[in-house]
XYZ file of C-alpha atoms in Angstrom:
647
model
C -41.700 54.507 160.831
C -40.369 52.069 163.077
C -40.144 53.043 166.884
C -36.947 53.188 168.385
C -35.904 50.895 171.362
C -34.865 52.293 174.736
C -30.851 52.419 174.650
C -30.694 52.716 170.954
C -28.037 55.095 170.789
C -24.336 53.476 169.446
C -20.570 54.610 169.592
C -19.016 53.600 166.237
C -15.638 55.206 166.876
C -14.341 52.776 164.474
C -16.934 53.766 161.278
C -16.044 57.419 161.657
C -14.151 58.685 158.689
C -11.675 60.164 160.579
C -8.031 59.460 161.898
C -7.689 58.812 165.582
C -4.262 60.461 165.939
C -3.560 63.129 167.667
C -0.438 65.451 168.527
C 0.422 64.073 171.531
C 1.948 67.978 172.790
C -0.017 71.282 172.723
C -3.459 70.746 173.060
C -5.245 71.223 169.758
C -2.481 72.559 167.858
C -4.516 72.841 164.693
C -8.398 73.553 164.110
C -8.309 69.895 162.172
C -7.359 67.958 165.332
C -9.781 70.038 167.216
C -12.403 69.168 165.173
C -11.278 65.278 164.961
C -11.387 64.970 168.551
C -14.726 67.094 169.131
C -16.098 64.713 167.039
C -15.074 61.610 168.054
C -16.125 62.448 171.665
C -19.701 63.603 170.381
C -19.897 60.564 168.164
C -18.885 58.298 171.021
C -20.935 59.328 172.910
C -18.773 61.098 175.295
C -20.391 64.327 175.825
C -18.598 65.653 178.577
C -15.281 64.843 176.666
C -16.143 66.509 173.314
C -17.594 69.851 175.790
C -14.166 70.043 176.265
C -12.449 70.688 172.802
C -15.270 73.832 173.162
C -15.070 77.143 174.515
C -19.243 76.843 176.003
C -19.990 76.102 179.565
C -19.205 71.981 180.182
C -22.341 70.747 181.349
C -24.278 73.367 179.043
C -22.671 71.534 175.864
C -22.322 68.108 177.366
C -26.259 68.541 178.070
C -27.102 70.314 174.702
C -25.197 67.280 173.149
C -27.296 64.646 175.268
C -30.583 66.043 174.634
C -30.195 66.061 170.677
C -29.337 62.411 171.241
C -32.856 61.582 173.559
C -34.490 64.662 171.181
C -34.041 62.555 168.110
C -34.063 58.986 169.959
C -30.877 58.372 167.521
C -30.023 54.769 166.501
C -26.534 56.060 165.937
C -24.642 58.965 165.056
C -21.334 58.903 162.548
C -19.819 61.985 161.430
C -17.456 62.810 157.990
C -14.602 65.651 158.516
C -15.337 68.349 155.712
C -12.951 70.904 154.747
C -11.354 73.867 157.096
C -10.460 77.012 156.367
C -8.354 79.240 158.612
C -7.708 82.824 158.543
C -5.676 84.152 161.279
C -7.047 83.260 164.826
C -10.204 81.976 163.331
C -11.368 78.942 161.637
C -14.520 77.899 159.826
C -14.901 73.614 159.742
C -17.735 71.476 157.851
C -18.559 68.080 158.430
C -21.193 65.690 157.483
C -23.895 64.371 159.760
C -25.395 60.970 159.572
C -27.895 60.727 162.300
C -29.885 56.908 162.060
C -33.284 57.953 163.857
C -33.990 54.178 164.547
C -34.418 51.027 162.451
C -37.146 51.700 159.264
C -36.651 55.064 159.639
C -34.342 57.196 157.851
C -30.796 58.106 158.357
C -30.789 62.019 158.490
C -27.804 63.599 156.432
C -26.662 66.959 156.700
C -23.816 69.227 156.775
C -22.798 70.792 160.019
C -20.413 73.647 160.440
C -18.511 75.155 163.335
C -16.739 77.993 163.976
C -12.989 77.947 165.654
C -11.299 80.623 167.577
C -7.515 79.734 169.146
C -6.869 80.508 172.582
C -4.072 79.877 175.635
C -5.392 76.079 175.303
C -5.086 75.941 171.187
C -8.249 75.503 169.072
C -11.232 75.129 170.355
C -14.940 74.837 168.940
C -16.869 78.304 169.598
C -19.836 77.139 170.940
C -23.612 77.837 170.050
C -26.605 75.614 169.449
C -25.908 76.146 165.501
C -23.283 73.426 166.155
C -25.835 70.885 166.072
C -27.628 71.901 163.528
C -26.420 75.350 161.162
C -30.577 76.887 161.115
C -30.857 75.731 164.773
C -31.116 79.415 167.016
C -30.829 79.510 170.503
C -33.655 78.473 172.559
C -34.812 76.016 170.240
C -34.392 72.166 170.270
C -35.298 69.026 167.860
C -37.910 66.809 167.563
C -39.050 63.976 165.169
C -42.972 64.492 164.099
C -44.831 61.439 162.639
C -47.991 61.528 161.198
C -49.725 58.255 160.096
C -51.850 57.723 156.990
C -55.502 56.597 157.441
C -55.724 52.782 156.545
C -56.849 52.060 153.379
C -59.842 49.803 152.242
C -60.607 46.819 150.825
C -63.637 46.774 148.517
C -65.324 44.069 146.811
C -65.924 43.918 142.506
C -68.031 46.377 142.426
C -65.767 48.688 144.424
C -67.712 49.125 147.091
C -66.216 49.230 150.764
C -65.873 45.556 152.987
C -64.286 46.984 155.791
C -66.444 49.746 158.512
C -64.643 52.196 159.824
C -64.764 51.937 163.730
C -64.563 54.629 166.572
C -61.752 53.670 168.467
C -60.156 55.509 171.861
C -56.986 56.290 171.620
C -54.739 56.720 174.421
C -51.401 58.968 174.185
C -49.911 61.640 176.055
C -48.506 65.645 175.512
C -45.299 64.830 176.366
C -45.078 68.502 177.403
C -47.704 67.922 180.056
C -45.823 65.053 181.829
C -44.429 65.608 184.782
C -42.032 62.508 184.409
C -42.050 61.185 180.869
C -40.514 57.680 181.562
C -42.642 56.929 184.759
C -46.176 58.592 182.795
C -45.588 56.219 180.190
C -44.772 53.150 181.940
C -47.421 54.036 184.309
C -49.859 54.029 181.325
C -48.430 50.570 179.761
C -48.940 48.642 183.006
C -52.604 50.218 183.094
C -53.251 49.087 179.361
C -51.371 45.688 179.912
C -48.612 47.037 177.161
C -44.963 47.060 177.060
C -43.254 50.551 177.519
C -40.430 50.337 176.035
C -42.152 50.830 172.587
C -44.414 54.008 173.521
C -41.430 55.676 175.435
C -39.579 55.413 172.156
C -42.056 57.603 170.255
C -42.731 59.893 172.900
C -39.085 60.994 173.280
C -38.600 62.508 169.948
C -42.355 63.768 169.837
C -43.009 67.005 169.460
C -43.985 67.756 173.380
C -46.695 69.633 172.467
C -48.867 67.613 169.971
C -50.503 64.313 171.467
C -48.750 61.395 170.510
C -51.327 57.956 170.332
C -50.026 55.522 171.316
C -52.508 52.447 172.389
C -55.636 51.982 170.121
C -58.947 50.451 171.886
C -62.587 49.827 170.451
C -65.262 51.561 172.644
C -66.435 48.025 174.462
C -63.056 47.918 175.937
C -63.328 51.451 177.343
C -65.136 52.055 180.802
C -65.216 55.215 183.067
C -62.878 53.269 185.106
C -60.146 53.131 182.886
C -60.579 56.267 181.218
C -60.725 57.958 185.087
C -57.578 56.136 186.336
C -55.724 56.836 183.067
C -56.619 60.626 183.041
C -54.969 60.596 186.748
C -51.196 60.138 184.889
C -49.965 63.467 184.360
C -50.570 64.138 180.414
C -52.223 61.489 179.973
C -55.168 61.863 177.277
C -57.686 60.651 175.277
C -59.223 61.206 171.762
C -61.683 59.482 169.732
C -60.586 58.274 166.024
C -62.218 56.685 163.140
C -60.206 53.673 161.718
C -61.181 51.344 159.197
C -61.078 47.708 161.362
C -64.023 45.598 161.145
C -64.958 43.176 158.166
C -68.636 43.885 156.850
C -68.462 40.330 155.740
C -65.579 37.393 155.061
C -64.011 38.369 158.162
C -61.703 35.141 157.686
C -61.062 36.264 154.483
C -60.667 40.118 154.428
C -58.499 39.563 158.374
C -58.273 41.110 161.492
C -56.878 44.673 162.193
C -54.615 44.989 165.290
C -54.677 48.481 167.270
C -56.374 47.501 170.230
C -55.231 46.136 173.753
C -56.733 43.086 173.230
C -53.990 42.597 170.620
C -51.033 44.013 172.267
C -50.477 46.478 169.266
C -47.458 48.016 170.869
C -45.419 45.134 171.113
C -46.856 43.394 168.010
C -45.203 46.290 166.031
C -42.098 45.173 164.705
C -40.270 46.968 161.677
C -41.317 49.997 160.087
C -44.602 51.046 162.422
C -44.701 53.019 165.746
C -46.889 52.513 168.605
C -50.133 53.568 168.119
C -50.135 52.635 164.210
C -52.536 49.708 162.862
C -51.308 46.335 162.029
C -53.176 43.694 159.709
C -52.989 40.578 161.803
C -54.180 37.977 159.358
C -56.057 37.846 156.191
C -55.920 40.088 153.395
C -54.988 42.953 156.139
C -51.901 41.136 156.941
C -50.656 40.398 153.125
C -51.205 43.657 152.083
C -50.464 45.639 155.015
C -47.871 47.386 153.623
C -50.064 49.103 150.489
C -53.226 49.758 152.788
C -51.116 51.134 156.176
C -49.287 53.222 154.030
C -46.250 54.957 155.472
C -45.940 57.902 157.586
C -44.676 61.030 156.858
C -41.102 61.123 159.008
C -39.905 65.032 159.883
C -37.420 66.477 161.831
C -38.257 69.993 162.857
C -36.920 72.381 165.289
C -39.497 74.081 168.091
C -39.529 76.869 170.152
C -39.853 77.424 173.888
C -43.016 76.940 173.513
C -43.287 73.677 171.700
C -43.951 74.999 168.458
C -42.755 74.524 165.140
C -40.464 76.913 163.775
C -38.875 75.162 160.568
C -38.839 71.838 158.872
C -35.270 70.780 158.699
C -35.991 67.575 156.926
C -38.978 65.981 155.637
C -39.425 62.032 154.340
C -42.919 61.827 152.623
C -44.602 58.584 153.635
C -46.460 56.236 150.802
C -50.314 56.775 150.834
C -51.927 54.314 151.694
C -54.668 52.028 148.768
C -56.721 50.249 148.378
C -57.307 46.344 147.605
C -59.662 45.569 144.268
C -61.248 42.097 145.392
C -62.676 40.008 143.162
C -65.679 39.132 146.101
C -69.569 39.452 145.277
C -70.839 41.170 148.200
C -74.217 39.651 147.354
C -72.986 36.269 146.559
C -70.996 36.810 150.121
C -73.832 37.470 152.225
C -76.152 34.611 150.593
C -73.223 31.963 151.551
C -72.871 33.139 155.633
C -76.967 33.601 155.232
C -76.769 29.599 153.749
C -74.203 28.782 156.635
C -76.634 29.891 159.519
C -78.847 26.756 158.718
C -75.931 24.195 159.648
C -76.013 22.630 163.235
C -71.987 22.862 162.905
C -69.436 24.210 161.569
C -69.397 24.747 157.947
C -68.028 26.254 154.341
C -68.935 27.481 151.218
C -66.767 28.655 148.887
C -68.370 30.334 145.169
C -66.289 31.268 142.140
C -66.929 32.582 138.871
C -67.359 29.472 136.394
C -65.699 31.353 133.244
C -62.911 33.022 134.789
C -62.343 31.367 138.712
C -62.329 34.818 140.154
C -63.599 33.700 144.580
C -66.803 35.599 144.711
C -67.523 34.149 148.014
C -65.599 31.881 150.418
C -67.434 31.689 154.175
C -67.419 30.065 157.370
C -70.110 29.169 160.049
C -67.905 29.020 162.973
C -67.520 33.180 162.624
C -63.669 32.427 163.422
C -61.182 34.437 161.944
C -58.590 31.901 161.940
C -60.817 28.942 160.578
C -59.700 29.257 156.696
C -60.877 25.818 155.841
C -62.558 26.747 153.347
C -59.350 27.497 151.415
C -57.087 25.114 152.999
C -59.051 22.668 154.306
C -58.130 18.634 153.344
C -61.582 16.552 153.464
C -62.782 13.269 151.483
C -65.188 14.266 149.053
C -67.100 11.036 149.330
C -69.637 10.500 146.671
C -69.320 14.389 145.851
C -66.280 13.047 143.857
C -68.094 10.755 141.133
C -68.223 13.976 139.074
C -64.595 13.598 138.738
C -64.155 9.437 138.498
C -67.276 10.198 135.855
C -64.795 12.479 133.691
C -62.485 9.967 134.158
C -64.027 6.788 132.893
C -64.834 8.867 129.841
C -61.625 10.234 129.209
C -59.449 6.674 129.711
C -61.319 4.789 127.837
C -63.192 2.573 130.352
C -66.837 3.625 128.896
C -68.382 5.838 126.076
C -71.059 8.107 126.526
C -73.816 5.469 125.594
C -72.440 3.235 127.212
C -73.818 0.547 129.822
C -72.565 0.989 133.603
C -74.395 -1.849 135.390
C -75.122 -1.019 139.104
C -76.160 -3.791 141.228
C -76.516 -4.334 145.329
C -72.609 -4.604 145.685
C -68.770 -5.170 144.358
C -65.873 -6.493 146.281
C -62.457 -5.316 145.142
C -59.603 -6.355 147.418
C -61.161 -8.090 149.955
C -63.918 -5.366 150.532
C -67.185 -4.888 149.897
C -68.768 -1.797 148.443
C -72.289 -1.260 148.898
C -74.920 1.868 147.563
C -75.328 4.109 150.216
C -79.348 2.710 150.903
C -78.274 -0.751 149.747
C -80.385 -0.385 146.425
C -79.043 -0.613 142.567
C -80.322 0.801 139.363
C -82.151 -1.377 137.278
C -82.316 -2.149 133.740
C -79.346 -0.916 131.760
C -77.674 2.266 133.680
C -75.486 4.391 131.683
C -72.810 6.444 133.158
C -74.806 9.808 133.831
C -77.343 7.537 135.636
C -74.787 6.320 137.680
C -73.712 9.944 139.078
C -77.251 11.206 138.988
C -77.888 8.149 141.556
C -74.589 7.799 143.421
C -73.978 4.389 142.585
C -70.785 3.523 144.582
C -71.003 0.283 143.242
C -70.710 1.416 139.979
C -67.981 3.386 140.322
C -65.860 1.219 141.872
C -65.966 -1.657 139.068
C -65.038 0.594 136.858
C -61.742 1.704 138.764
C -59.453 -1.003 137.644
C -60.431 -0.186 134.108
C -59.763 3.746 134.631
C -56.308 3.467 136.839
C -54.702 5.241 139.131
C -52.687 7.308 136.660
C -55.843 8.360 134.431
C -57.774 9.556 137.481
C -55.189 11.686 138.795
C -54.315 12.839 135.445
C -58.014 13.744 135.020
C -58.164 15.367 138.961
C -55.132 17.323 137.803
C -57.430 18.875 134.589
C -60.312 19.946 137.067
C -57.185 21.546 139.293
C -57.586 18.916 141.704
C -54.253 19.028 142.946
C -52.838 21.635 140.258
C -50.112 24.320 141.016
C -51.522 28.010 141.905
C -51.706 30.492 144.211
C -53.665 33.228 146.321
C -52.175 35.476 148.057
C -54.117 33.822 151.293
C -53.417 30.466 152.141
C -55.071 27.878 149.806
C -55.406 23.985 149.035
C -56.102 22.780 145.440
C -56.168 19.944 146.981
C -54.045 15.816 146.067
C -54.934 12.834 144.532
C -52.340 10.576 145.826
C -53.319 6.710 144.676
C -52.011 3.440 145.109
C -51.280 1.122 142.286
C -53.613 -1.936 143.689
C -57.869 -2.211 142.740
C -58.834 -1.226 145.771
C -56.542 2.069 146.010
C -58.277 2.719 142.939
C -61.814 1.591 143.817
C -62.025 3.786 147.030
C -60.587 6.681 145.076
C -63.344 6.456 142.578
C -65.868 7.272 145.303
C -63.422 9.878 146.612
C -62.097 8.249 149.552
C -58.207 6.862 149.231
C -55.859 9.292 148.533
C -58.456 11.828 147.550
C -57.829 14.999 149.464
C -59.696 18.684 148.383
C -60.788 22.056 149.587
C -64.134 23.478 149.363
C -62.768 26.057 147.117
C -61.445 23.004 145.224
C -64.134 21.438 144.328
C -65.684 24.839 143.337
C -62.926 25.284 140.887
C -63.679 21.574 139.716
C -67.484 22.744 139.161
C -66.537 25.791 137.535
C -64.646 23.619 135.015
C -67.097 21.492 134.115
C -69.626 24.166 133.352
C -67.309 26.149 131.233
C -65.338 23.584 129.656
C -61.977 25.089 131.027
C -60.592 24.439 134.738
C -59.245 28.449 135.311
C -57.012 29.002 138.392
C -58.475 30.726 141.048
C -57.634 34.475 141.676
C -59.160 36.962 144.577
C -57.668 40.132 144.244
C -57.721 42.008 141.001
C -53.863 43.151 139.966
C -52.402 44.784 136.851
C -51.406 42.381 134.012
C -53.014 39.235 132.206
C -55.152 37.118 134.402
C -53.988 33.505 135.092
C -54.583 30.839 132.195
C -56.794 28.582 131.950
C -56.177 24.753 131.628
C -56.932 23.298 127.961
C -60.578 22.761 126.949
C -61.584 19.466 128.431
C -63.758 17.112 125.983
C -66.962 18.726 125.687
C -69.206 15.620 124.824
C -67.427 13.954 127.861
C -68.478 16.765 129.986
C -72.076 16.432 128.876
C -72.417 13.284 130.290
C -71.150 14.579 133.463
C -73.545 17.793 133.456
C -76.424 15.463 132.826
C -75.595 13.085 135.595
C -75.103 16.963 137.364
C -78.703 17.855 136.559
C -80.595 14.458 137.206
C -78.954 14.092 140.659
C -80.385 17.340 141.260
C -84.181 16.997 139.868
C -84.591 13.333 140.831
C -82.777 13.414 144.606
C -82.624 17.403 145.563
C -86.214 19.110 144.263
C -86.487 21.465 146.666
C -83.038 23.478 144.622
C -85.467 23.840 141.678
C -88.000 26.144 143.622
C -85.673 29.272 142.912
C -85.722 28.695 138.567
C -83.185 28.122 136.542
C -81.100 25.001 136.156
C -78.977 23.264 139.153
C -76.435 20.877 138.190
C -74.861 19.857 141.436
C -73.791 16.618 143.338
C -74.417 15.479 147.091
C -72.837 13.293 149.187
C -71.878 12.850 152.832
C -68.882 10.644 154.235
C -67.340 10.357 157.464
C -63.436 11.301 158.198
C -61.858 11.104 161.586
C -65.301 10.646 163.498
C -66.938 13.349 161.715
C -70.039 13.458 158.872
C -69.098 15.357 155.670
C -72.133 16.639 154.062
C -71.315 17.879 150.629
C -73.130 19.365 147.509
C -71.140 20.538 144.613
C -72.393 21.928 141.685
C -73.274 25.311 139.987
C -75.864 27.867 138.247
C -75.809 30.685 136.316
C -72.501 30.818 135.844
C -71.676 30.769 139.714
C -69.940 27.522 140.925
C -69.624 26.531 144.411
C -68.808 23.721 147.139
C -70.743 23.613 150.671
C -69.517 21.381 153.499
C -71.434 20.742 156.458
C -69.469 19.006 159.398
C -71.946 16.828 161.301
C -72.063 15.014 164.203
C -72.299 11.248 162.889
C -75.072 10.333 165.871
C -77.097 13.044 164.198
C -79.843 10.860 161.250
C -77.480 10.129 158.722
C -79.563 11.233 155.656
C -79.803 14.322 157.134
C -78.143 16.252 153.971
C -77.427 19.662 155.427
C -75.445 20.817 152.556
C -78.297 20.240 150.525
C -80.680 22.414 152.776
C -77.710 25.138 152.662
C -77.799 25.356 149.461
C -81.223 25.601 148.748
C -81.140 28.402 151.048
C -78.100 29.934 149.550
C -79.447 29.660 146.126
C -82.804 31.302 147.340
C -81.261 34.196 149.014
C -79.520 34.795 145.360
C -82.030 35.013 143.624
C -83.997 37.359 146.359
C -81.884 38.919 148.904
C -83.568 36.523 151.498
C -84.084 33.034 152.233
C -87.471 31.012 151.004
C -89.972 31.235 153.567
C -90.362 28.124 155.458
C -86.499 27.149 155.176
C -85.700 24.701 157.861
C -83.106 21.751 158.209
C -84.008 18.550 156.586
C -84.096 16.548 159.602
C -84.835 13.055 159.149
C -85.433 13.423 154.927
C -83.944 11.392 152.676
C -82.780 11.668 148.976
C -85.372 9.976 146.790
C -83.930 8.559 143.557
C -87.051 8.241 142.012
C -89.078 5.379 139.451
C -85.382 4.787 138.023
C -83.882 4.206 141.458
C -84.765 0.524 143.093
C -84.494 -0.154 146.864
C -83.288 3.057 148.282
């Protein structure tokens, strides 16, 4: 429930369904205008005014009617006249209570009743505490108890647990034990670098005897200093919780928790959450905050003398709190950060399912938990896009499977020249999947005025390049945004113009061509049908592509064939905005994925670090750890070979 701001408490004189009127002669000539004007006071906020209309001590009801108002922390206070019956010199009125204990929390309805006697001064209210509350005794007051639900967890497919729970100090008070409740708990905010306002709002309702957390810190921000000066504040105390906060793994991905000082949980906390409650900050924690914080369990009780409970006059059950079914391989996870320790930069790698697009795996190697680029990220794919312009030339027409793709030393289209990226061309009678297998820019690129701008994007568009769908974390799929002239065309086809994608949209794109269906990505696992796939793409079209897929890998990349199996994949690096783009895109078993290594362009530029990232993530697949004797390809370059002439 939602704390409840210093000041909180409102006069609505106008709301209350009462009339304002009264006899202007003997004071309270009838138990109704006694209770009208009682009420009005109290609901105005006049206490000393409404103590008047009663036959208690003045300050005794003025105060009684001041401390339900702090007791309670109201948000506002309306009252309803019920009926009145009179017999005689007595009088018996109801009336309904709505008491708003503070914005997300609930409005508390009951009936009151008071008793009336009539007197020398007319009607008056005969005073007890019952007034305030008909099972409220003397020497008993309110309170508001919250209790929190433990944060829920976020597991991977096979249901197993991606979040650790974390021992974390929390700091709160008795407010019983303070000797000045306003001063302790400002005192305590300045000391924890909070704002006040929020924990004095749940420590005046409290209970006074039950500790009340209010400011959540992990042990490494706790030191004997703090925890002395802190204990020096008058009720001032400590306990030690367990709370689910730290990602085992994706921490981009899964988010972070707030409930520590470094985060300023107490005044982070708007809506329905009190100090001392847990807050997803970003990520998966943040979108579904709501099902895995739960709600608290909101009651208004009365308490003795002593502080305790003696009855529950309302209760408001809280929602438990859930959990959230991923669709994330924990194994594929840890083999793509294990792959992204190898890079000399930042870096991503994004895996997905190939026959459904469920994410399995979607990492970072800068360890940030803001840097989602490997969702949302916009990067030229470079060469790593002939896979697509491939499809493409197939699809429009501009070559058959069999067909001859010459690829010489260079092309000029629009005034530039397009070159190999070693300079070298493809002898004798290339088709099309020798073309990808080799990377022949040149290639490519004389076959984009034949393909047009219209029939790659509409092929882009069936690999999901650019397609509508959503996660419930921000995402890319990606644009293919072309010009109408030959060279928008030509520098498309190799993935530069108007070619913009994601890491996890080029998986997708993978994933496509090894099933034969582009499927929309999805990452957590909800009731009802999964999304649809695209229509079946041409399957002896796509064979040429997973050819091309599976030479480029045994004739340039042999070290990914150490682990077994078959790699289909494509490499490439570009530059964009004075940075290398290493790329390899492909898939295996079923699993396709998209690794992008940001280089620094003075670094040797056939350096392929995606390459050696995958080979490494690969290799930890297939057995937990990496291949012995893994190390950065510094200085290596792709070999083409008999087939491939001058590079």
């Amino acid at each position: 429930m939602s704390p409840r701001p210093l000041g909180r408490f409102t006069a609505v004189g106008s709301a209350l369904i009462l009339a304002a009127t009264l006899a202007a002669c003997t004071p309270n000539p009838s138990p109704e205008v006694a209770v009208r004007s009682f009420l009005l006071a109290w609901q105005d906020g006049d206490h000393e005014g409404a103590a008047a209309y009663t036959d208690g001590d003045p300050e005794e009801v003025a105060g009684a009617l001041t401390d339900m108002r702090e007791q309670l922390d109201l948000a506002s206070l309306r009252f309803g006249l019920g009926p009145i019956t009179r017999e005689g010199d007595a009088a018996d009125a109801e009336f309904e209570v709505h008491a708003d204990l503070g914005i997300g929390d609930p409005t508390w309805n009951y009936t009151g009743r008071m008793p009336l006697v009539w007197g020398a001064d007319g009607w008056k209210i005969s005073w007890s505490s019952s007034v305030l509350h008909p099972d409220l005794s003397e020497n008993e007051r309110l309170a508001v108890s919250y209790e929190s639900q433990e944060r829920g967890q976020i597991l991977d497919r096979e249901g197993e647990p991606l979040v650790s729970a974390d021992s974390v100090t929390a700091f709160g008070v008795f407010p019983a034990e303070m000797e000045d409740k306003e001063a302790g708990v400002t005192q305590l905010a300045e000391l924890l670098e909070e704002d006040p306002d929020p924990l004095l709002n749940r420590v005046r309702s409290a209970p006074p005897e039950q500790f009340q957390p209010l400011v959540l810190m992990r042990g490494s921000s706790v030191d004997e200093n703090l925890l002395s000066e802190a204990g020096r504040i008058s009720g001032v105390d400590t306990q030690e919780v367990e709370i689910n906060l730290t990602p085992s793994m994706a921490p981009f991905l899964l988010g972070e928790v707030a409930g520590t000082s470094e985060h300023r949980v107490s005044a982070r906390v708007p809506g329905p959450y009190q100090a001392g409650d847990t807050i997803g900050l970003s990520g998966l924690q943040n979108i579904f905050q709501h099902e895995l914080a739960g709600s608290g369990t909101t009651q208004v009780v009365s308490l003795d003398d002593g502080g305790e409970v003696t009855d529950v006059l309302d209760s408001w059950a809280g929602e438990l709190s859930g959990v959230i079914d991923t669709t994330l391989d924990s194994g594929v996870q840890r083999a793509a950060e294990t792959a992204l320790e190898t890079l000399p930069d930042n870096g991503y790698l994004v895996a997905v399912d190939a026959a459904s697009g469920e994410v399995l795996a979607a990492a970072n190697a800068s360890g940030n938990t803001t840097d989602d680029a490997a969702l949302t990220g916009s990067y030229e794919p470079g060469g790593a896009f002939t896979m697509v312009s491939a499809l493409a030339a197939l699809e429009s027409g501009a070559t058959t499977p069999d067909g001859v793709v010459p690829c010489g030393f260079s092309a000029e289209v629009g005034g530039r020249t397009y070159v190999n990226p070693s300079s070298g061309f493809l002898s004798g009678e290339p088709d099309l999947a020798r073309n990808l297998a080799f990377i022949c820019n040149v290639g490519f690129v004389e076959l984009g005025s034949e393909v047009g701008a219209d029939a790659l994007a509409e092929t882009s568009q069936k690999l999901g390049i650019g397609a509508e769908w959503q996660l419930p974390v921000p995402a890319s799929s990606g644009a293919v945004s072309i010009g109408g002239a030959d060279e928008d065309v030509a520098s498309a086809m190799i993935g530069e113009h108007g070619v913009r994608v994601s890491p996890l949209s080029m998986a997708l794109a993978a994933g496509a061509v090894a099933d034969g269906t582009w499927h929309a990505p999805t990452l957590v696992r909800q009731e009802g049908p999964s999304p649809a796939g695209a229509e079946a793409l041409d399957e002896a079209h796509l064979e040429v592509v997973r050819t091309g897929m599976r030479d480029a890998v045994v004739n340039r990349m042999p070290e990914l064939l150490a682990g077994g199996g078959e790699v289909y994949g494509q490499a490439a690096r570009t530059e964009q905005d004075g940075t290398a783009l290493h790329w390899f895109v492909g898939y295996k078993d079923g699993i396709a994925f998209a690794v992008l290594a940001e280089v620094d362009p003075s670094m040797t530029a056939w350096s392929q670090y995606a390459v050696d990232a995958t080979n490494v993530f690969l290799n930890t697949l297939a057995s937990g750890a990496p291949a012995e004797g893994t190390v950065p390809l510094d200085g290596a370059e792709l070999t083409g070979g008999e087939e491939q002439v001058g590079w």
